[in-house]
PDB file of C-alpha atoms in Angstrom:
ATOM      1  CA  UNK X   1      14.843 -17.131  19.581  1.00  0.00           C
ATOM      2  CA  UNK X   2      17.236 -14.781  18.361  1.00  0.00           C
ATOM      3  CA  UNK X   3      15.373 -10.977  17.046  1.00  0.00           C
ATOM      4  CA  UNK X   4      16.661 -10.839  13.582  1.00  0.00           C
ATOM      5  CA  UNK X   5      15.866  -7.982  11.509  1.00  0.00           C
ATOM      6  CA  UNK X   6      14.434  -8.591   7.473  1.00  0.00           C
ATOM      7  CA  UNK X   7      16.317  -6.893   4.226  1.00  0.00           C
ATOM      8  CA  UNK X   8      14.754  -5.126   2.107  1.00  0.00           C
ATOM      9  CA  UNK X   9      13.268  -6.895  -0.628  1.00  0.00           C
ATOM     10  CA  UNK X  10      14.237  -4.466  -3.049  1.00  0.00           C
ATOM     11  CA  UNK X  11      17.554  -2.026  -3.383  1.00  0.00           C
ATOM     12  CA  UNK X  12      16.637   1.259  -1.990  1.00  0.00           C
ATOM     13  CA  UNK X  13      16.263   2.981  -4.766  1.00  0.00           C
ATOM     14  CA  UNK X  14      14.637   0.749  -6.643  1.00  0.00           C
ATOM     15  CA  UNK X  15      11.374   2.528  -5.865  1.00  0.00           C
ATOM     16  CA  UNK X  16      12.351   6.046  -7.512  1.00  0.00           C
ATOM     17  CA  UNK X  17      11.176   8.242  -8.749  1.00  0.00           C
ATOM     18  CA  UNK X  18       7.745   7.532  -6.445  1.00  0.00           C
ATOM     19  CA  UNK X  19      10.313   6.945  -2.796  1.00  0.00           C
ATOM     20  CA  UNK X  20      13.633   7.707  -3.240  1.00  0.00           C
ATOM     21  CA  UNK X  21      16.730   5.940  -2.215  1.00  0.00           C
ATOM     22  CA  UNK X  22      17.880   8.447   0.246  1.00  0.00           C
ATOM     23  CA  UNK X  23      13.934   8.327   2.142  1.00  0.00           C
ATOM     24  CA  UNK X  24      14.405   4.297   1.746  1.00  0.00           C
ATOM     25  CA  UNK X  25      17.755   4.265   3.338  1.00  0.00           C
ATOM     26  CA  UNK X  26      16.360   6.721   6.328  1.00  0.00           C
ATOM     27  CA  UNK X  27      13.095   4.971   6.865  1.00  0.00           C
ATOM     28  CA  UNK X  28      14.976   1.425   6.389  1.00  0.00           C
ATOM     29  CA  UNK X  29      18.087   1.689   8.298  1.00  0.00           C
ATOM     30  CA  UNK X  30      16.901   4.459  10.363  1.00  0.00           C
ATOM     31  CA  UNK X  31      13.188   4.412  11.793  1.00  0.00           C
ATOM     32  CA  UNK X  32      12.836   0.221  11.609  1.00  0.00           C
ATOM     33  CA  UNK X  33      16.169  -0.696  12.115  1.00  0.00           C
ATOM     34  CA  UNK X  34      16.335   1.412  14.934  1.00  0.00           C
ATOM     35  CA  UNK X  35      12.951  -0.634  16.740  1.00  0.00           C
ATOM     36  CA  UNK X  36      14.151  -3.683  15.853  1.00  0.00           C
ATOM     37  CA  UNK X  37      17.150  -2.970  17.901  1.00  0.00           C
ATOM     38  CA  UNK X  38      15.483  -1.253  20.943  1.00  0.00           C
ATOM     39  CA  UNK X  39      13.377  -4.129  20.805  1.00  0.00           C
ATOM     40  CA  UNK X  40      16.248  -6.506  20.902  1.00  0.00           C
ATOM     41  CA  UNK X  41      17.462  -4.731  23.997  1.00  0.00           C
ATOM     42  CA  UNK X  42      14.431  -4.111  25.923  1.00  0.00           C
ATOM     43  CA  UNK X  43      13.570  -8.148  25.582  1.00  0.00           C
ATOM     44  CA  UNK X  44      16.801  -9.822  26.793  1.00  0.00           C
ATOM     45  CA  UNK X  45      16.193 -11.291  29.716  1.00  0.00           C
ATOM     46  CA  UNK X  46      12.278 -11.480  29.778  1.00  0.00           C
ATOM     47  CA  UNK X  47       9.738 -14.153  28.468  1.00  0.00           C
ATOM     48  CA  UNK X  48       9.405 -11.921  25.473  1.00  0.00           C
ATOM     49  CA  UNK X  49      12.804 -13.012  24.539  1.00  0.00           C
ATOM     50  CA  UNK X  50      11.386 -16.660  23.418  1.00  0.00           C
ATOM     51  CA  UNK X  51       8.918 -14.955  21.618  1.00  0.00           C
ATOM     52  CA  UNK X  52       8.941 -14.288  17.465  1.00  0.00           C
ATOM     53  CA  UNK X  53       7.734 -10.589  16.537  1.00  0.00           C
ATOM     54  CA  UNK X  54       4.179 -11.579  15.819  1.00  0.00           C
ATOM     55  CA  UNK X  55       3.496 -13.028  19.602  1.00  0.00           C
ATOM     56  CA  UNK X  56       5.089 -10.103  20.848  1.00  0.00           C
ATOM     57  CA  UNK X  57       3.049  -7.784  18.976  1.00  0.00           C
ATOM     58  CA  UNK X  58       0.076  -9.693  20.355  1.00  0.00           C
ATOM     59  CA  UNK X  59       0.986 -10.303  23.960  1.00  0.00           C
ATOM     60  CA  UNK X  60       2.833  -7.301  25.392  1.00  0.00           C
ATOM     61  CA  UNK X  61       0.894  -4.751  27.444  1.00  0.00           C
ATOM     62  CA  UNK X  62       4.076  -2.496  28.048  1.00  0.00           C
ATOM     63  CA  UNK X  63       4.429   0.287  26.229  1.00  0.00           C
ATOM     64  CA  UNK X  64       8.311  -0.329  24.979  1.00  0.00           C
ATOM     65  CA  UNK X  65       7.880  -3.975  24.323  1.00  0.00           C
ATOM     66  CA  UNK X  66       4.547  -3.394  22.209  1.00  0.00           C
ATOM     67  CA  UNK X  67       5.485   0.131  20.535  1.00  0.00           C
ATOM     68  CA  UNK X  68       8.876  -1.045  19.122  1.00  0.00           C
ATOM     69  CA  UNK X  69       7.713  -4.392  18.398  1.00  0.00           C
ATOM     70  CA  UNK X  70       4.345  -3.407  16.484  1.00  0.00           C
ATOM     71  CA  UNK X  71       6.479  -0.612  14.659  1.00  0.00           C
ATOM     72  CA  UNK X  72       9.069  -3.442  13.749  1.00  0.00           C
ATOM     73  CA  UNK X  73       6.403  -5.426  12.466  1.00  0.00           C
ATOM     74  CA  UNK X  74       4.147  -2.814  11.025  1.00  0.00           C
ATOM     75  CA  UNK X  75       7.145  -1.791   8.981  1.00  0.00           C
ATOM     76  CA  UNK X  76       8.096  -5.185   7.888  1.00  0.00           C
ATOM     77  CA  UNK X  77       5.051  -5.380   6.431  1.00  0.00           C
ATOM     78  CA  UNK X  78       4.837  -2.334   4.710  1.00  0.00           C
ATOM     79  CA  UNK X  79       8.225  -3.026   2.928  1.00  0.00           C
ATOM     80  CA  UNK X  80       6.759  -5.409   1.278  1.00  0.00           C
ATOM     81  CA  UNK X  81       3.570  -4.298   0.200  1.00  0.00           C
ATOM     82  CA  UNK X  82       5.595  -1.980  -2.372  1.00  0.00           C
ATOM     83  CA  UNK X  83       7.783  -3.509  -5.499  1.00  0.00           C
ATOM     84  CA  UNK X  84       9.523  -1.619  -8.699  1.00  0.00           C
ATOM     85  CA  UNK X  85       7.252  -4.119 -10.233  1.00  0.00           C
ATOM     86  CA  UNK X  86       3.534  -3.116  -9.956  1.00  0.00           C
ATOM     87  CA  UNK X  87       0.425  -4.738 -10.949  1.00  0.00           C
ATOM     88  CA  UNK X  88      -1.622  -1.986 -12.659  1.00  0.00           C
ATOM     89  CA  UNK X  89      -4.850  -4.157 -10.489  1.00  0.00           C
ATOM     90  CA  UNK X  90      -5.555  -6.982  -8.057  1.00  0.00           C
ATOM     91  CA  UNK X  91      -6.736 -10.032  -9.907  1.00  0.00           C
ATOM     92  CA  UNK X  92      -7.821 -13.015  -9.076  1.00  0.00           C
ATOM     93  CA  UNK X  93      -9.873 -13.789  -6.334  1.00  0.00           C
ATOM     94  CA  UNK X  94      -8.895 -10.881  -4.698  1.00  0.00           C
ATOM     95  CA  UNK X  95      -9.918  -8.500  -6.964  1.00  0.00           C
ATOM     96  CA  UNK X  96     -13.085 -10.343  -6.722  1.00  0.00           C
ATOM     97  CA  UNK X  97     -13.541  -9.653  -3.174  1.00  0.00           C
ATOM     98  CA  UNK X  98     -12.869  -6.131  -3.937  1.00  0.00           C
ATOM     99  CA  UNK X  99     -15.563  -5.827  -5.720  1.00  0.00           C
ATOM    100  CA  UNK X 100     -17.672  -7.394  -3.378  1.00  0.00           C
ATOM    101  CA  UNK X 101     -17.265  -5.311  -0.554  1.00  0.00           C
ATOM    102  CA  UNK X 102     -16.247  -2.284  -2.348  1.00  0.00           C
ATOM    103  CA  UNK X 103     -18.051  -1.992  -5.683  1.00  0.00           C
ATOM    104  CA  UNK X 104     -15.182  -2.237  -7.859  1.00  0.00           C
ATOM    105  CA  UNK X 105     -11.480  -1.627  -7.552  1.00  0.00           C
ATOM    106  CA  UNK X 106     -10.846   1.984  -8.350  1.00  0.00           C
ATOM    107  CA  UNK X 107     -13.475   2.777  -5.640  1.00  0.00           C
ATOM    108  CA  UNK X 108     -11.740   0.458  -2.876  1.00  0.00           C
ATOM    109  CA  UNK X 109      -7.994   2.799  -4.062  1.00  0.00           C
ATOM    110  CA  UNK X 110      -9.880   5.745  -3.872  1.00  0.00           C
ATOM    111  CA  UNK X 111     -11.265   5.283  -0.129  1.00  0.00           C
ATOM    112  CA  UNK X 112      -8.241   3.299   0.949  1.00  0.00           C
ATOM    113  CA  UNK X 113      -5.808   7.125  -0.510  1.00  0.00           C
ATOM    114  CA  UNK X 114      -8.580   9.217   1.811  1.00  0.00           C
ATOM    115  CA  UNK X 115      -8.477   7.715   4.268  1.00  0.00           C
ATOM    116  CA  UNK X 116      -4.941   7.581   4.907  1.00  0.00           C
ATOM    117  CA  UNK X 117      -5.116  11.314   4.078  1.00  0.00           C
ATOM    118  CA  UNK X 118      -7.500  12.010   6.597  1.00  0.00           C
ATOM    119  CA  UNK X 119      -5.644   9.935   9.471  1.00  0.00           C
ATOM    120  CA  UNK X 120      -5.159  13.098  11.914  1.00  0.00           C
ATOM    121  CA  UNK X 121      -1.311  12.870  13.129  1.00  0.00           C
ATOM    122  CA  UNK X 122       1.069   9.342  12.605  1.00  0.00           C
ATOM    123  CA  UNK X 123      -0.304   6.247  11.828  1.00  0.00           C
ATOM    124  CA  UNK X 124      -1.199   3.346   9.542  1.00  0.00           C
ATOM    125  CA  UNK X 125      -3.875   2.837   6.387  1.00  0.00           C
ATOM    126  CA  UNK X 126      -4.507  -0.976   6.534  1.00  0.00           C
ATOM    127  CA  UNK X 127      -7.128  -2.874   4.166  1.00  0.00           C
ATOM    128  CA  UNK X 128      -7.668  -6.161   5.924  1.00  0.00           C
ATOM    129  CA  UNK X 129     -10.206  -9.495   6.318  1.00  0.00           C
ATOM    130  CA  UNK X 130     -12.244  -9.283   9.182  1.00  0.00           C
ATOM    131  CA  UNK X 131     -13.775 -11.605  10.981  1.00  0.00           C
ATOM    132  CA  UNK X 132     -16.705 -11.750   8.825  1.00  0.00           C
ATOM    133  CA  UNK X 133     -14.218 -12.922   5.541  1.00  0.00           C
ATOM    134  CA  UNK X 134     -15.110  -9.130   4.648  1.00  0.00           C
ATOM    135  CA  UNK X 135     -12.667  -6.692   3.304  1.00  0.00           C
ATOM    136  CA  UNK X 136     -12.331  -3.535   4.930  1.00  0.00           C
ATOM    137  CA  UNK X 137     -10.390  -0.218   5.346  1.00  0.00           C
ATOM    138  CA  UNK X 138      -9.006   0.893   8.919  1.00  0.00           C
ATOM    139  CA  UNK X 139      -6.689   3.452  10.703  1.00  0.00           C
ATOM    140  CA  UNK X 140      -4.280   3.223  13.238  1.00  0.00           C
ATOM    141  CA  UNK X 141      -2.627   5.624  15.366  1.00  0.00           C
ATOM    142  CA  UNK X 142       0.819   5.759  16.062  1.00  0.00           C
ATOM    143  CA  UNK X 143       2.081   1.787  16.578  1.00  0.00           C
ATOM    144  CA  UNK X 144      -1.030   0.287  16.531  1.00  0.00           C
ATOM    145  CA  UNK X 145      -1.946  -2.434  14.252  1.00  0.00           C
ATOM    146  CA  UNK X 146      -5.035  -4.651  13.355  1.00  0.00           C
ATOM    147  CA  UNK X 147      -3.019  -7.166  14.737  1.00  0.00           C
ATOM    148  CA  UNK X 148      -4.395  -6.879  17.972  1.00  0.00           C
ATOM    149  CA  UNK X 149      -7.707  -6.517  16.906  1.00  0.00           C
ATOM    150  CA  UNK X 150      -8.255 -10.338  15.588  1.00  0.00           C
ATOM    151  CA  UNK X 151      -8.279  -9.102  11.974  1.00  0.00           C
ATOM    152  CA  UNK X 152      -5.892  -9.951   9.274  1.00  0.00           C
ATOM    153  CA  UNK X 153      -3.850  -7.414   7.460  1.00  0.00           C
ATOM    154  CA  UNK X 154      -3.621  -7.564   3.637  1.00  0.00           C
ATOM    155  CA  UNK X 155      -2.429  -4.350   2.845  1.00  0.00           C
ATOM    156  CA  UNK X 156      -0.944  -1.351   4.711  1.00  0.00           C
ATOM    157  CA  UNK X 157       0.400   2.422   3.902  1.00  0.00           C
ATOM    158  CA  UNK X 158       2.320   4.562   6.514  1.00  0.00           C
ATOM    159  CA  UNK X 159       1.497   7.987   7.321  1.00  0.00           C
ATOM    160  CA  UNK X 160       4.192   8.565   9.565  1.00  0.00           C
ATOM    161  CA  UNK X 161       6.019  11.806   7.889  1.00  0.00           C
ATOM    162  CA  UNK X 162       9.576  10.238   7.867  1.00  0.00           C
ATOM    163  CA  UNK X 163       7.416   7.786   5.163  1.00  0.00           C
ATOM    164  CA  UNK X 164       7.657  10.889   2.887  1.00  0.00           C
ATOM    165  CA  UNK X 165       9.290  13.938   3.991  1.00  0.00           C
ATOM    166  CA  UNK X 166      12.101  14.003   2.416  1.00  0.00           C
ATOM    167  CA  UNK X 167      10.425  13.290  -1.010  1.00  0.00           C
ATOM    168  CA  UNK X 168       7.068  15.068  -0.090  1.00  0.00           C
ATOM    169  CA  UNK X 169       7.762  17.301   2.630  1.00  0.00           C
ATOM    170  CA  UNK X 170       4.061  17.357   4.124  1.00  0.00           C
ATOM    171  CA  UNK X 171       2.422  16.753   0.813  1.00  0.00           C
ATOM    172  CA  UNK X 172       1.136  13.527   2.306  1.00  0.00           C
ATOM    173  CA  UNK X 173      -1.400  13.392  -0.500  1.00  0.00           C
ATOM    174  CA  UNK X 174       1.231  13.597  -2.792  1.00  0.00           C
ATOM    175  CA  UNK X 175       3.337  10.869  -1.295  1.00  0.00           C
ATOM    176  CA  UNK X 176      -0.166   8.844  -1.218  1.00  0.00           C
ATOM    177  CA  UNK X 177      -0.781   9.373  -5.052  1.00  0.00           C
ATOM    178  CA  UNK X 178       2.859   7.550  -5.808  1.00  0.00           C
ATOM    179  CA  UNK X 179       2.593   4.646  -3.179  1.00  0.00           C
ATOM    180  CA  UNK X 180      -0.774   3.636  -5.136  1.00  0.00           C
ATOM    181  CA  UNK X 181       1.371   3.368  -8.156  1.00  0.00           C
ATOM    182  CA  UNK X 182       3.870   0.883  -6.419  1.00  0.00           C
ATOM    183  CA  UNK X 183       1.662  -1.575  -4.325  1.00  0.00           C
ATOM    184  CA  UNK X 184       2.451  -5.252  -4.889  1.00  0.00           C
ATOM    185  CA  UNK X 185      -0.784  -6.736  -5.737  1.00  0.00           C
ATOM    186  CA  UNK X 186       0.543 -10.753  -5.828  1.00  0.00           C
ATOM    187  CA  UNK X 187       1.921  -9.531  -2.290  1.00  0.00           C
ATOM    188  CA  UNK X 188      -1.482  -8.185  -1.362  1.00  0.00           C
ATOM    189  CA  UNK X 189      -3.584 -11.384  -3.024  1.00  0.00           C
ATOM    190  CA  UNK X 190      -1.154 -13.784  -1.110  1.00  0.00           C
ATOM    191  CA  UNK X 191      -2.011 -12.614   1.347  1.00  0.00           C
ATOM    192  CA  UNK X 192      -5.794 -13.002   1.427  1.00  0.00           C
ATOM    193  CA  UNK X 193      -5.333 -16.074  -0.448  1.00  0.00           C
ATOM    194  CA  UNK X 194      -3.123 -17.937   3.024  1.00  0.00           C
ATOM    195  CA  UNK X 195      -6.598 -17.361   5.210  1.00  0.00           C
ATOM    196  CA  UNK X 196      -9.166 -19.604   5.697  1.00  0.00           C
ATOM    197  CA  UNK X 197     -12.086 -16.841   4.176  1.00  0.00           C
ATOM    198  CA  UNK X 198     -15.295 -18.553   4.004  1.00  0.00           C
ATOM    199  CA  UNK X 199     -17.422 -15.837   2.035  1.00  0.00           C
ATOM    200  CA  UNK X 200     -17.852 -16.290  -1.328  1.00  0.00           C
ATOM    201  CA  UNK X 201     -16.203 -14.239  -3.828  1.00  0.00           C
TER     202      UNK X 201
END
């Protein structure tokens, strides 16, 4: 199985004003290209190399398969929680769950933006379905990912500083005030609609 990296669903500027082109292009073809590659290297010639990104992710133990792969997929997945074509709200059935577990929408955003401003150093914001069918908020440090945890992402922000520097410089909560504008909700909803979730909404 050949490592392929994704496109960008989007042109890289077709977040502005809230990311720029010039932070897309870094982030893009920079930071993630840049892990899918050493991940590409690092895995020919092992059993990883059979592997797609998700049973990497989930298997290796070694810190150069698992930190480039995670950050690979982690990013992948981040891309595309973010269009030029926003959702003012989650509907549906996921919106609600959200007000299930959360009380109502604008309170979920509002704990989901502090907690990624509280995440001490780099790292991930995730909402995701645990393995109650519940919705919840987590961190992650550096690579890590809820992946690993048995729990299913549905949403995630990075909090790494080349996310936002150039735009923010280290006004991550200013950085976190535009990504909430941009979040694909359908992206969000499909994924919490593809699970088996056995709560009622």
């Amino acid at each position: 199985m050949q490592l392929t990296a994704i496109e960008l669903p989007y042109a890289d500027d077709a977040l502005a004003p809230c990311l720029s082109g010039e932070t897309l292009q870094y982030h893009y073809g920079k930071h993630y290209l840049g892990y899918v590659h050493k991940l590409a290297e690092a895995i020919a010639g092992t059993p990883y190399e059979d592997m797609n990104l998700t049973e990497i992710v989930c298997s290796a133990t070694d810190e150069p398969f698992f930190n480039n792969a995670a950050q690979a997929w982690n990013h992948e997945f981040y891309f595309h929680c973010m269009t030029p074509e926003p959702k003012a709200s989650a509907d549906g059935t996921l919106a609600a769950a959200i007000a299930r577990d959360f009380g109502s929408f604008e309170t979920m955003c509002a704990e989901f933006r502090n907690r990624a401003a509280a995440q001490f150093g780099s790292g991930w914001t995730w909402l995701v379905l645990n393995d109650t069918s519940g919705l919840e908020i987590m961190t992650t440090d550096n690579a890590q990912t809820p992946l690993t945890s048995g729990l299913t992402p549905l949403l995630t922000c990075d909090v790494w500083e080349h996310a936002y520097y150039i735009d923010y410089r280290n006004d991550r909560g200013a950085y976190l005030g535009e990504f909430m504008k941009i979040i694909d909700w359908d992206f969000v909803a499909a994924n919490y609609s593809a699970i088996g979730h056995s709560r009622a909404a």
